[in-house]
PDB file of C-alpha atoms in Angstrom:
ATOM      1  CA  MET A 209       0.000   0.000   0.000  1.00 67.00           C
ATOM      2  CA  ILE A 210       2.786   2.462   0.937  1.00 74.00           C
ATOM      3  CA  ALA A 211       4.662   1.613  -2.264  1.00 74.00           C
ATOM      4  CA  LEU A 212       1.523   2.372  -4.304  1.00 80.00           C
ATOM      5  CA  ILE A 213       0.990   5.724  -2.559  1.00 81.00           C
ATOM      6  CA  LEU A 214       4.649   6.526  -3.168  1.00 82.00           C
ATOM      7  CA  LEU A 215       4.343   5.649  -6.861  1.00 81.00           C
ATOM      8  CA  LYS A 216       1.301   7.921  -7.241  1.00 84.00           C
ATOM      9  CA  LYS A 217       3.084  10.826  -5.534  1.00 82.00           C
ATOM     10  CA  ILE A 218       6.257  10.379  -7.597  1.00 82.00           C
ATOM     11  CA  ILE A 219       4.172  10.356 -10.800  1.00 85.00           C
ATOM     12  CA  SER A 220       2.439  13.532  -9.598  1.00 86.00           C
ATOM     13  CA  LEU A 221       5.779  15.262  -8.978  1.00 82.00           C
ATOM     14  CA  PHE A 222       7.103  13.961 -12.297  1.00 84.00           C
ATOM     15  CA  LEU A 223       4.152  15.593 -14.105  1.00 89.00           C
ATOM     16  CA  ILE A 224       5.121  18.897 -12.468  1.00 89.00           C
ATOM     17  CA  LEU A 225       8.654  18.346 -13.800  1.00 85.00           C
ATOM     18  CA  ILE A 226       7.162  17.939 -17.306  1.00 89.00           C
ATOM     19  CA  MET A 227       5.317  21.251 -16.813  1.00 93.00           C
ATOM     20  CA  GLY A 228       8.682  22.916 -16.158  1.00 89.00           C
ATOM     21  CA  VAL A 229      10.055  21.417 -19.384  1.00 88.00           C
ATOM     22  CA  VAL A 230       7.031  22.658 -21.366  1.00 92.00           C
ATOM     23  CA  ILE A 231       7.297  26.194 -19.961  1.00 92.00           C
ATOM     24  CA  VAL A 232      10.875  26.445 -21.246  1.00 89.00           C
ATOM     25  CA  ARG A 233      10.252  24.667 -24.552  1.00 89.00           C
ATOM     26  CA  LEU A 234       7.394  27.091 -25.321  1.00 91.00           C
ATOM     27  CA  ASN A 235       9.712  30.027 -24.496  1.00 88.00           C
ATOM     28  CA  LEU A 236       7.316  31.276 -21.813  1.00 90.00           C
ATOM     29  CA  LEU A 237      10.278  31.436 -19.418  1.00 85.00           C
ATOM     30  CA  LYS A 238      14.006  31.245 -19.963  1.00 83.00           C
ATOM     31  CA  PRO A 239      16.034  28.501 -18.205  1.00 76.00           C
ATOM     32  CA  GLU A 240      18.104  31.077 -16.300  1.00 77.00           C
ATOM     33  CA  GLN A 241      14.901  32.395 -14.695  1.00 80.00           C
ATOM     34  CA  SER A 242      14.795  29.191 -12.684  1.00 77.00           C
ATOM     35  CA  LYS A 243      17.556  30.753 -10.569  1.00 74.00           C
ATOM     36  CA  GLY A 244      14.992  33.091  -9.005  1.00 80.00           C
ATOM     37  CA  LEU A 245      12.800  30.122  -8.113  1.00 81.00           C
ATOM     38  CA  SER A 246      15.852  28.367  -6.656  1.00 76.00           C
ATOM     39  CA  VAL A 247      16.496  31.359  -4.394  1.00 78.00           C
ATOM     40  CA  VAL A 248      12.879  31.289  -3.184  1.00 84.00           C
ATOM     41  CA  ASN A 249      13.114  27.533  -2.632  1.00 79.00           C
ATOM     42  CA  LEU A 250      16.406  27.731  -0.729  1.00 75.00           C
ATOM     43  CA  TYR A 251      15.848  30.844   1.370  1.00 82.00           C
ATOM     44  CA  LEU A 252      12.100  30.701   2.031  1.00 88.00           C
ATOM     45  CA  VAL A 253      10.399  27.394   1.252  1.00 86.00           C
ATOM     46  CA  MET A 254      12.979  25.054   2.802  1.00 80.00           C
ATOM     47  CA  PRO A 255      13.330  27.009   6.098  1.00 86.00           C
ATOM     48  CA  CYS A 256       9.527  27.073   6.390  1.00 88.00           C
ATOM     49  CA  MET A 257       9.451  23.325   5.795  1.00 81.00           C
ATOM     50  CA  ILE A 258      12.005  22.773   8.566  1.00 82.00           C
ATOM     51  CA  LEU A 259      10.181  25.044  11.032  1.00 88.00           C
ATOM     52  CA  SER A 260       6.866  23.377  10.225  1.00 86.00           C
ATOM     53  CA  ALA A 261       8.363  19.941  10.905  1.00 80.00           C
ATOM     54  CA  PHE A 262       9.281  20.926  14.476  1.00 83.00           C
ATOM     55  CA  GLN A 263       5.764  22.143  15.348  1.00 84.00           C
ATOM     56  CA  VAL A 264       4.912  18.942  17.218  1.00 80.00           C
ATOM     57  CA  GLU A 265       4.754  17.929  20.861  1.00 81.00           C
ATOM     58  CA  ALA A 266       8.080  16.843  22.381  1.00 80.00           C
ATOM     59  CA  THR A 267       6.865  13.501  23.720  1.00 84.00           C
ATOM     60  CA  ALA A 268       9.205  10.711  24.803  1.00 85.00           C
ATOM     61  CA  GLU A 269       8.165   8.735  21.711  1.00 87.00           C
ATOM     62  CA  VAL A 270       9.050  11.602  19.357  1.00 87.00           C
ATOM     63  CA  MET A 271      12.363  12.212  21.139  1.00 89.00           C
ATOM     64  CA  SER A 272      13.424   8.567  20.865  1.00 92.00           C
ATOM     65  CA  GLY A 273      12.327   8.535  17.233  1.00 91.00           C
ATOM     66  CA  LEU A 274      14.413  11.632  16.479  1.00 90.00           C
ATOM     67  CA  LEU A 275      17.424  10.031  18.129  1.00 93.00           C
ATOM     68  CA  LEU A 276      16.993   6.907  15.984  1.00 95.00           C
ATOM     69  CA  ALA A 277      16.667   9.064  12.842  1.00 94.00           C
ATOM     70  CA  LEU A 278      19.847  10.940  13.792  1.00 93.00           C
ATOM     71  CA  ILE A 279      21.789   7.722  14.438  1.00 95.00           C
ATOM     72  CA  ALA A 280      20.607   6.301  11.102  1.00 96.00           C
ATOM     73  CA  ALA A 281      21.559   9.493   9.234  1.00 95.00           C
ATOM     74  CA  VAL A 282      25.071   9.574  10.707  1.00 96.00           C
ATOM     75  CA  ILE A 283      25.670   5.865   9.986  1.00 96.00           C
ATOM     76  CA  ILE A 284      24.377   6.206   6.405  1.00 96.00           C
ATOM     77  CA  HIS A 285      26.516   9.211   5.523  1.00 96.00           C
ATOM     78  CA  ILE A 286      29.721   8.116   7.253  1.00 95.00           C
ATOM     79  CA  GLY A 287      29.312   4.617   5.843  1.00 96.00           C
ATOM     80  CA  LEU A 288      28.848   5.890   2.280  1.00 95.00           C
ATOM     81  CA  ILE A 289      31.828   8.241   2.597  1.00 95.00           C
ATOM     82  CA  LEU A 290      34.037   5.349   3.762  1.00 95.00           C
ATOM     83  CA  LEU A 291      32.729   3.040   1.009  1.00 94.00           C
ATOM     84  CA  SER A 292      33.362   5.729  -1.607  1.00 93.00           C
ATOM     85  CA  ILE A 293      37.135   5.515  -1.003  1.00 93.00           C
ATOM     86  CA  PRO A 294      37.700   1.940  -2.301  1.00 94.00           C
ATOM     87  CA  ALA A 295      34.802   2.276  -4.780  1.00 93.00           C
ATOM     88  CA  GLY A 296      36.346   5.443  -6.166  1.00 92.00           C
ATOM     89  CA  ARG A 297      39.633   3.676  -6.820  1.00 93.00           C
ATOM     90  CA  LEU A 298      37.993   0.577  -8.277  1.00 95.00           C
ATOM     91  CA  LEU A 299      35.528   2.407 -10.541  1.00 94.00           C
ATOM     92  CA  LYS A 300      37.759   5.450 -11.165  1.00 93.00           C
ATOM     93  CA  LEU A 301      35.107   7.865  -9.860  1.00 93.00           C
ATOM     94  CA  ASP A 302      35.758  11.566 -10.304  1.00 91.00           C
ATOM     95  CA  PRO A 303      34.737  14.076  -7.558  1.00 91.00           C
ATOM     96  CA  VAL A 304      31.349  14.809  -9.141  1.00 92.00           C
ATOM     97  CA  GLU A 305      30.514  11.109  -9.466  1.00 94.00           C
ATOM     98  CA  SER A 306      31.677  10.291  -5.946  1.00 94.00           C
ATOM     99  CA  THR A 307      29.686  13.072  -4.249  1.00 94.00           C
ATOM    100  CA  SER A 308      26.617  12.421  -6.443  1.00 94.00           C
ATOM    101  CA  LEU A 309      26.561   8.843  -5.137  1.00 95.00           C
ATOM    102  CA  ILE A 310      26.839   9.876  -1.482  1.00 96.00           C
ATOM    103  CA  TYR A 311      24.472  12.853  -1.339  1.00 95.00           C
ATOM    104  CA  SER A 312      20.799  12.583  -2.269  1.00 93.00           C
ATOM    105  CA  ASN A 313      18.181  15.189  -3.121  1.00 87.00           C
ATOM    106  CA  ALA A 314      16.296  14.360   0.070  1.00 85.00           C
ATOM    107  CA  ALA A 315      15.695  17.964   1.175  1.00 76.00           C
ATOM    108  CA  ALA A 316      13.668  18.716  -1.958  1.00 74.00           C
ATOM    109  CA  LEU A 317      11.704  15.468  -2.333  1.00 80.00           C
ATOM    110  CA  ILE A 318      11.355  13.688   0.990  1.00 82.00           C
ATOM    111  CA  VAL A 319       8.809  16.046   2.630  1.00 78.00           C
ATOM    112  CA  PRO A 320       6.044  15.781  -0.004  1.00 79.00           C
ATOM    113  CA  LEU A 321       6.617  12.034  -0.245  1.00 84.00           C
ATOM    114  CA  ILE A 322       6.415  11.485   3.523  1.00 86.00           C
ATOM    115  CA  THR A 323       3.367  13.761   3.790  1.00 81.00           C
ATOM    116  CA  ALA A 324       1.544  11.770   1.122  1.00 80.00           C
ATOM    117  CA  MET A 325       2.570   8.369   2.472  1.00 83.00           C
ATOM    118  CA  LEU A 326       2.475   8.778   6.260  1.00 84.00           C
ATOM    119  CA  GLY A 327       1.117  12.225   7.189  1.00 83.00           C
ATOM    120  CA  LYS A 328       2.655  15.546   8.272  1.00 79.00           C
ATOM    121  CA  GLU A 329       3.348  14.353  11.828  1.00 82.00           C
ATOM    122  CA  TRP A 330       6.178  12.188  10.450  1.00 88.00           C
ATOM    123  CA  ILE A 331       8.025  15.042   8.713  1.00 84.00           C
ATOM    124  CA  ILE A 332      10.017  15.893  11.853  1.00 85.00           C
ATOM    125  CA  TYR A 333      12.065  12.699  11.436  1.00 90.00           C
ATOM    126  CA  THR A 334      13.345  13.955   8.076  1.00 88.00           C
ATOM    127  CA  SER A 335      15.072  16.889   9.820  1.00 83.00           C
ATOM    128  CA  ALA A 336      17.798  14.596  11.221  1.00 86.00           C
ATOM    129  CA  PHE A 337      18.802  13.354   7.767  1.00 91.00           C
ATOM    130  CA  VAL A 338      18.677  16.868   6.260  1.00 84.00           C
ATOM    131  CA  SER A 339      20.770  18.310   9.133  1.00 82.00           C
ATOM    132  CA  VAL A 340      23.533  15.699   8.829  1.00 88.00           C
ATOM    133  CA  GLN A 341      23.585  16.024   5.049  1.00 88.00           C
ATOM    134  CA  LEU A 342      23.788  19.851   5.135  1.00 80.00           C
ATOM    135  CA  ILE A 343      26.825  19.736   7.417  1.00 81.00           C
ATOM    136  CA  LEU A 344      28.615  17.161   5.265  1.00 88.00           C
ATOM    137  CA  LEU A 345      27.696  18.908   2.011  1.00 83.00           C
ATOM    138  CA  TRP A 346      29.513  22.059   3.145  1.00 77.00           C
ATOM    139  CA  THR A 347      32.477  20.124   4.515  1.00 80.00           C
ATOM    140  CA  HIS A 348      33.189  16.801   2.797  1.00 86.00           C
ATOM    141  CA  ALA A 349      31.375  17.410  -0.521  1.00 87.00           C
ATOM    142  CA  LYS A 350      32.740  20.937  -0.963  1.00 80.00           C
ATOM    143  CA  SER A 351      36.325  19.890  -0.187  1.00 83.00           C
ATOM    144  CA  THR A 352      36.041  16.884  -2.535  1.00 86.00           C
ATOM    145  CA  ILE A 353      34.780  18.961  -5.450  1.00 83.00           C
ATOM    146  CA  CYS A 354      37.169  21.908  -5.104  1.00 77.00           C
ATOM    147  CA  GLY A 355      40.130  19.915  -3.736  1.00 70.00           C
ATOM    148  CA  GLU A 356      40.542  21.815  -0.479  1.00 64.00           C
ATOM    149  CA  THR A 357      40.908  20.481   3.067  1.00 61.00           C
ATOM    150  CA  LYS A 358      39.847  23.516   5.116  1.00 65.00           C
ATOM    151  CA  MET A 359      36.382  23.281   6.671  1.00 62.00           C
ATOM    152  CA  ASP A 360      34.183  26.328   6.044  1.00 65.00           C
ATOM    153  CA  ILE A 361      32.551  26.660   9.469  1.00 72.00           C
ATOM    154  CA  ARG A 362      31.011  30.009   8.555  1.00 75.00           C
ATOM    155  CA  LYS A 363      29.156  28.442   5.619  1.00 70.00           C
ATOM    156  CA  ILE A 364      27.689  25.828   7.940  1.00 70.00           C
ATOM    157  CA  VAL A 365      26.711  28.142  10.806  1.00 76.00           C
ATOM    158  CA  THR A 366      25.229  30.854   8.576  1.00 79.00           C
ATOM    159  CA  ASN A 367      23.362  28.482   6.264  1.00 76.00           C
ATOM    160  CA  ILE A 368      19.723  29.585   6.428  1.00 81.00           C
ATOM    161  CA  ASN A 369      18.516  26.006   6.752  1.00 78.00           C
ATOM    162  CA  MET A 370      20.869  25.261   9.657  1.00 79.00           C
ATOM    163  CA  ILE A 371      19.562  28.410  11.358  1.00 87.00           C
ATOM    164  CA  ALA A 372      15.995  27.192  10.773  1.00 87.00           C
ATOM    165  CA  ILE A 373      16.912  23.799  12.279  1.00 82.00           C
ATOM    166  CA  ALA A 374      18.384  25.515  15.374  1.00 87.00           C
ATOM    167  CA  ILE A 375      15.254  27.663  15.812  1.00 91.00           C
ATOM    168  CA  GLY A 376      13.028  24.649  15.237  1.00 87.00           C
ATOM    169  CA  ILE A 377      14.871  22.616  17.882  1.00 86.00           C
ATOM    170  CA  VAL A 378      14.518  25.440  20.431  1.00 90.00           C
ATOM    171  CA  MET A 379      10.777  25.760  19.704  1.00 90.00           C
ATOM    172  CA  PHE A 380      10.380  21.978  19.856  1.00 85.00           C
ATOM    173  CA  ALA A 381      12.256  21.669  23.186  1.00 85.00           C
ATOM    174  CA  THR A 382      10.466  24.613  24.820  1.00 88.00           C
ATOM    175  CA  GLY A 383       7.010  23.751  23.499  1.00 86.00           C
ATOM    176  CA  ILE A 384       6.653  27.096  21.714  1.00 88.00           C
ATOM    177  CA  HIS A 385       4.242  27.035  18.775  1.00 89.00           C
ATOM    178  CA  PHE A 386       3.434  29.581  16.100  1.00 90.00           C
ATOM    179  CA  PRO A 387       0.111  31.447  16.449  1.00 91.00           C
ATOM    180  CA  GLY A 388      -2.612  30.021  14.208  1.00 87.00           C
ATOM    181  CA  PRO A 389      -2.283  32.397  11.213  1.00 92.00           C
ATOM    182  CA  VAL A 390       1.545  32.204  11.307  1.00 92.00           C
ATOM    183  CA  GLU A 391       1.493  28.414  11.472  1.00 90.00           C
ATOM    184  CA  ASP A 392      -0.949  28.302   8.547  1.00 92.00           C
ATOM    185  CA  ALA A 393       1.318  30.601   6.478  1.00 94.00           C
ATOM    186  CA  VAL A 394       4.459  28.571   7.303  1.00 91.00           C
ATOM    187  CA  ASP A 395       2.676  25.291   6.489  1.00 87.00           C
ATOM    188  CA  SER A 396       1.334  26.672   3.209  1.00 90.00           C
ATOM    189  CA  VAL A 397       4.785  27.788   2.076  1.00 90.00           C
ATOM    190  CA  SER A 398       6.396  24.512   3.186  1.00 85.00           C
ATOM    191  CA  ASP A 399       3.897  22.592   1.015  1.00 83.00           C
ATOM    192  CA  MET A 400       5.543  24.219  -2.019  1.00 84.00           C
ATOM    193  CA  MET A 401       8.816  22.334  -1.424  1.00 78.00           C
ATOM    194  CA  GLY A 402       8.235  19.345  -3.688  1.00 77.00           C
ATOM    195  CA  PRO A 403       6.372  21.072  -6.544  1.00 84.00           C
ATOM    196  CA  MET A 404       8.841  23.977  -6.627  1.00 82.00           C
ATOM    197  CA  GLY A 405      11.851  21.660  -6.705  1.00 76.00           C
ATOM    198  CA  MET A 406      10.411  19.583  -9.552  1.00 79.00           C
ATOM    199  CA  LEU A 407       9.395  22.686 -11.525  1.00 84.00           C
ATOM    200  CA  ILE A 408      12.957  24.038 -11.271  1.00 79.00           C
ATOM    201  CA  THR A 409      14.398  20.672 -12.334  1.00 76.00           C
ATOM    202  CA  GLY A 410      11.982  20.577 -15.262  1.00 82.00           C
ATOM    203  CA  MET A 411      13.087  24.027 -16.392  1.00 82.00           C
ATOM    204  CA  LEU A 412      16.720  22.897 -16.291  1.00 76.00           C
ATOM    205  CA  ILE A 413      15.903  19.745 -18.263  1.00 77.00           C
ATOM    206  CA  GLY A 414      14.010  21.856 -20.802  1.00 81.00           C
ATOM    207  CA  SER A 415      17.182  23.787 -21.524  1.00 76.00           C
ATOM    208  CA  MET A 416      19.411  20.728 -21.868  1.00 75.00           C
ATOM    209  CA  ASP A 417      20.606  19.257 -25.126  1.00 75.00           C
ATOM    210  CA  LEU A 418      19.366  15.655 -24.948  1.00 73.00           C
ATOM    211  CA  LYS A 419      22.177  14.553 -27.276  1.00 77.00           C
ATOM    212  CA  LYS A 420      24.616  16.014 -24.763  1.00 75.00           C
ATOM    213  CA  LEU A 421      22.854  14.138 -21.947  1.00 75.00           C
ATOM    214  CA  LEU A 422      23.076  10.840 -23.823  1.00 77.00           C
ATOM    215  CA  SER A 423      26.752  11.437 -24.568  1.00 84.00           C
ATOM    216  CA  TYR A 424      27.656  10.788 -20.919  1.00 87.00           C
ATOM    217  CA  LYS A 425      28.192   7.026 -21.177  1.00 89.00           C
ATOM    218  CA  ARG A 426      29.108   6.668 -17.481  1.00 93.00           C
ATOM    219  CA  LEU A 427      25.527   7.563 -16.544  1.00 94.00           C
ATOM    220  CA  LEU A 428      24.843   3.876 -17.215  1.00 93.00           C
ATOM    221  CA  LEU A 429      27.116   3.157 -14.234  1.00 95.00           C
ATOM    222  CA  ILE A 430      26.458   6.095 -11.906  1.00 95.00           C
ATOM    223  CA  VAL A 431      22.633   6.224 -12.059  1.00 96.00           C
ATOM    224  CA  PRO A 432      22.099   2.525 -11.134  1.00 96.00           C
ATOM    225  CA  LEU A 433      24.654   2.908  -8.337  1.00 96.00           C
ATOM    226  CA  ARG A 434      22.815   5.994  -7.019  1.00 96.00           C
ATOM    227  CA  LEU A 435      19.281   4.589  -7.301  1.00 96.00           C
ATOM    228  CA  ILE A 436      19.806   0.853  -6.690  1.00 96.00           C
ATOM    229  CA  ALA A 437      23.170  -0.054  -5.143  1.00 96.00           C
ATOM    230  CA  VAL A 438      23.329   2.703  -2.495  1.00 96.00           C
ATOM    231  CA  PRO A 439      19.732   2.222  -1.223  1.00 96.00           C
ATOM    232  CA  LEU A 440      20.195  -1.560  -1.298  1.00 96.00           C
ATOM    233  CA  ILE A 441      23.284  -1.317   0.933  1.00 96.00           C
ATOM    234  CA  VAL A 442      21.360   0.840   3.404  1.00 96.00           C
ATOM    235  CA  LEU A 443      18.305  -1.447   3.258  1.00 95.00           C
ATOM    236  CA  ILE A 444      20.371  -4.555   4.009  1.00 95.00           C
ATOM    237  CA  PHE A 445      22.099  -2.775   6.894  1.00 95.00           C
ATOM    238  CA  PHE A 446      18.750  -1.761   8.394  1.00 94.00           C
ATOM    239  CA  LYS A 447      17.455  -5.327   8.128  1.00 92.00           C
ATOM    240  CA  ILE A 448      20.430  -6.951   9.865  1.00 93.00           C
ATOM    241  CA  SER A 449      21.333  -4.215  12.381  1.00 92.00           C
ATOM    242  CA  GLY A 450      18.291  -4.452  14.622  1.00 90.00           C
ATOM    243  CA  LEU A 451      18.037  -0.635  14.748  1.00 91.00           C
ATOM    244  CA  ALA A 452      14.276  -0.844  14.198  1.00 88.00           C
ATOM    245  CA  GLY A 453      13.871  -2.169  17.733  1.00 89.00           C
ATOM    246  CA  PHE A 454      15.333   1.035  19.203  1.00 86.00           C
ATOM    247  CA  THR A 455      11.899   2.662  19.466  1.00 85.00           C
ATOM    248  CA  GLU A 456       8.242   1.753  19.011  1.00 86.00           C
ATOM    249  CA  ASN A 457       7.937   3.125  15.454  1.00 88.00           C
ATOM    250  CA  GLY A 458      11.452   2.132  14.441  1.00 91.00           C
ATOM    251  CA  GLU A 459      10.450   0.373  11.215  1.00 92.00           C
ATOM    252  CA  THR A 460       8.635   3.465   9.922  1.00 93.00           C
ATOM    253  CA  ILE A 461      11.382   5.890  10.978  1.00 94.00           C
ATOM    254  CA  LEU A 462      14.013   3.783   9.217  1.00 95.00           C
ATOM    255  CA  LEU A 463      11.764   3.706   6.143  1.00 94.00           C
ATOM    256  CA  ILE A 464      11.876   7.520   6.169  1.00 94.00           C
ATOM    257  CA  SER A 465      15.688   7.404   6.339  1.00 94.00           C
ATOM    258  CA  LEU A 466      15.756   4.852   3.513  1.00 95.00           C
ATOM    259  CA  LEU A 467      13.478   7.046   1.384  1.00 93.00           C
ATOM    260  CA  ALA A 468      15.829   9.976   1.937  1.00 93.00           C
ATOM    261  CA  THR A 469      18.704   7.788   0.756  1.00 95.00           C
ATOM    262  CA  MET A 470      16.999   6.516  -2.396  1.00 93.00           C
ATOM    263  CA  THR A 471      16.103   9.932  -3.845  1.00 92.00           C
ATOM    264  CA  PRO A 472      18.075  11.214  -6.893  1.00 92.00           C
ATOM    265  CA  SER A 473      21.495  12.823  -6.606  1.00 92.00           C
ATOM    266  CA  ALA A 474      21.619  16.170  -4.791  1.00 87.00           C
ATOM    267  CA  ASN A 475      21.191  19.204  -7.047  1.00 79.00           C
ATOM    268  CA  THR A 476      23.474  21.015  -4.574  1.00 79.00           C
ATOM    269  CA  ILE A 477      26.356  19.085  -6.162  1.00 85.00           C
ATOM    270  CA  THR A 478      25.564  20.782  -9.478  1.00 78.00           C
ATOM    271  CA  MET A 479      25.608  24.221  -7.851  1.00 74.00           C
ATOM    272  CA  MET A 480      28.876  23.489  -6.034  1.00 75.00           C
ATOM    273  CA  ALA A 481      30.506  22.187  -9.211  1.00 80.00           C
ATOM    274  CA  GLN A 482      29.443  25.373 -10.979  1.00 70.00           C
ATOM    275  CA  VAL A 483      30.834  27.623  -8.251  1.00 69.00           C
ATOM    276  CA  TYR A 484      34.029  25.722  -7.436  1.00 72.00           C
ATOM    277  CA  GLY A 485      35.181  24.741 -10.908  1.00 71.00           C
ATOM    278  CA  GLY A 486      33.857  21.194 -11.171  1.00 72.00           C
ATOM    279  CA  ASP A 487      32.040  19.635 -14.131  1.00 78.00           C
ATOM    280  CA  ALA A 488      28.648  21.267 -13.557  1.00 76.00           C
ATOM    281  CA  GLU A 489      27.131  19.957 -16.797  1.00 78.00           C
ATOM    282  CA  TYR A 490      27.966  16.370 -15.870  1.00 86.00           C
ATOM    283  CA  ALA A 491      26.645  16.863 -12.322  1.00 86.00           C
ATOM    284  CA  SER A 492      23.411  18.220 -13.789  1.00 80.00           C
ATOM    285  CA  ALA A 493      23.174  15.241 -16.162  1.00 86.00           C
ATOM    286  CA  ILE A 494      23.473  12.815 -13.218  1.00 91.00           C
ATOM    287  CA  ASN A 495      20.786  14.744 -11.329  1.00 86.00           C
ATOM    288  CA  VAL A 496      18.428  14.787 -14.311  1.00 83.00           C
ATOM    289  CA  ALA A 497      18.897  11.115 -15.227  1.00 89.00           C
ATOM    290  CA  SER A 498      18.496   9.920 -11.620  1.00 91.00           C
ATOM    291  CA  THR A 499      15.386  12.114 -11.216  1.00 85.00           C
ATOM    292  CA  ILE A 500      13.797  10.536 -14.287  1.00 85.00           C
ATOM    293  CA  PHE A 501      14.495   6.920 -13.290  1.00 91.00           C
ATOM    294  CA  CYS A 502      13.656   7.231  -9.563  1.00 90.00           C
ATOM    295  CA  ILE A 503       9.993   6.933 -10.562  1.00 86.00           C
ATOM    296  CA  ILE A 504      10.728   3.211 -11.096  1.00 90.00           C
ATOM    297  CA  THR A 505      13.338   2.440  -8.444  1.00 94.00           C
ATOM    298  CA  MET A 506      11.843   4.131  -5.363  1.00 91.00           C
ATOM    299  CA  PRO A 507       8.557   2.154  -5.194  1.00 90.00           C
ATOM    300  CA  LEU A 508      10.479  -1.083  -5.859  1.00 91.00           C
ATOM    301  CA  MET A 509      12.880  -0.352  -2.990  1.00 92.00           C
ATOM    302  CA  VAL A 510       9.989   0.370  -0.633  1.00 90.00           C
ATOM    303  CA  MET A 511       8.325  -2.922  -1.604  1.00 90.00           C
ATOM    304  CA  LEU A 512      11.599  -4.725  -0.956  1.00 92.00           C
ATOM    305  CA  TYR A 513      11.940  -3.059   2.477  1.00 91.00           C
ATOM    306  CA  GLN A 514       8.400  -4.108   3.457  1.00 86.00           C
ATOM    307  CA  MET A 515       8.932  -7.743   2.475  1.00 81.00           C
TER     308      MET A 515
END
């Protein structure tokens, strides 16, 4: 049942992606205008999504669930980083390929998927995965792409989404809630997260030369690794680790972490490659191809997890 709901939601988001392609192909908007939408998504929609997730009661059950989600997120990311070292040597992965395999597009896709599948009360458990990934994106991923070893603490601390997480944690711990109209406004904006992300991706796809996309032969290696091999490793670990017994709703919380892992490659990698001199076109091709094929792989992975 959950796999079917997931499939329906992914198809819905995919149709929004097609709308973004059509808008560009009909010359109603230019591809570069998606940058404005990206700014809105990054600096307004995502912080609202994070704040909305923490507007729940801090019960013992929620606290233990958050701890499990945090443990799972740390294990997933550290494990994938360690595995990427021998895999990188064996498969001759470049920095863009390596980071695209480790970091998923969870922040943009996981909230609408979880809302559709489980309900808004489960969104808070996604914050642990997003928090861990944000920290590692601005440390490990950035240093891998631009070849530096210095950690940019300022980038981490001043990241608007990390600030939103800090505020959300304080409100969650103290039991402070937004007044009704404010909560409604924050929730309404946070609901834009999935559709906005897919619309932006669609606009980028609409501007791409499909012949150029097909010219990247290593997509046949990287996309299956991102969408099948990485989630499968995490799924097997969850099944044999016994982590699900940590709390009452452990199976569901680990499913949320697995869903975050099986989303397409992070579009942040494309932006970092563009800024820090990496192969931004190739990073974008990986993101686009993995976004297209996740419509098939994600429901199958969920079915496998539930077996």
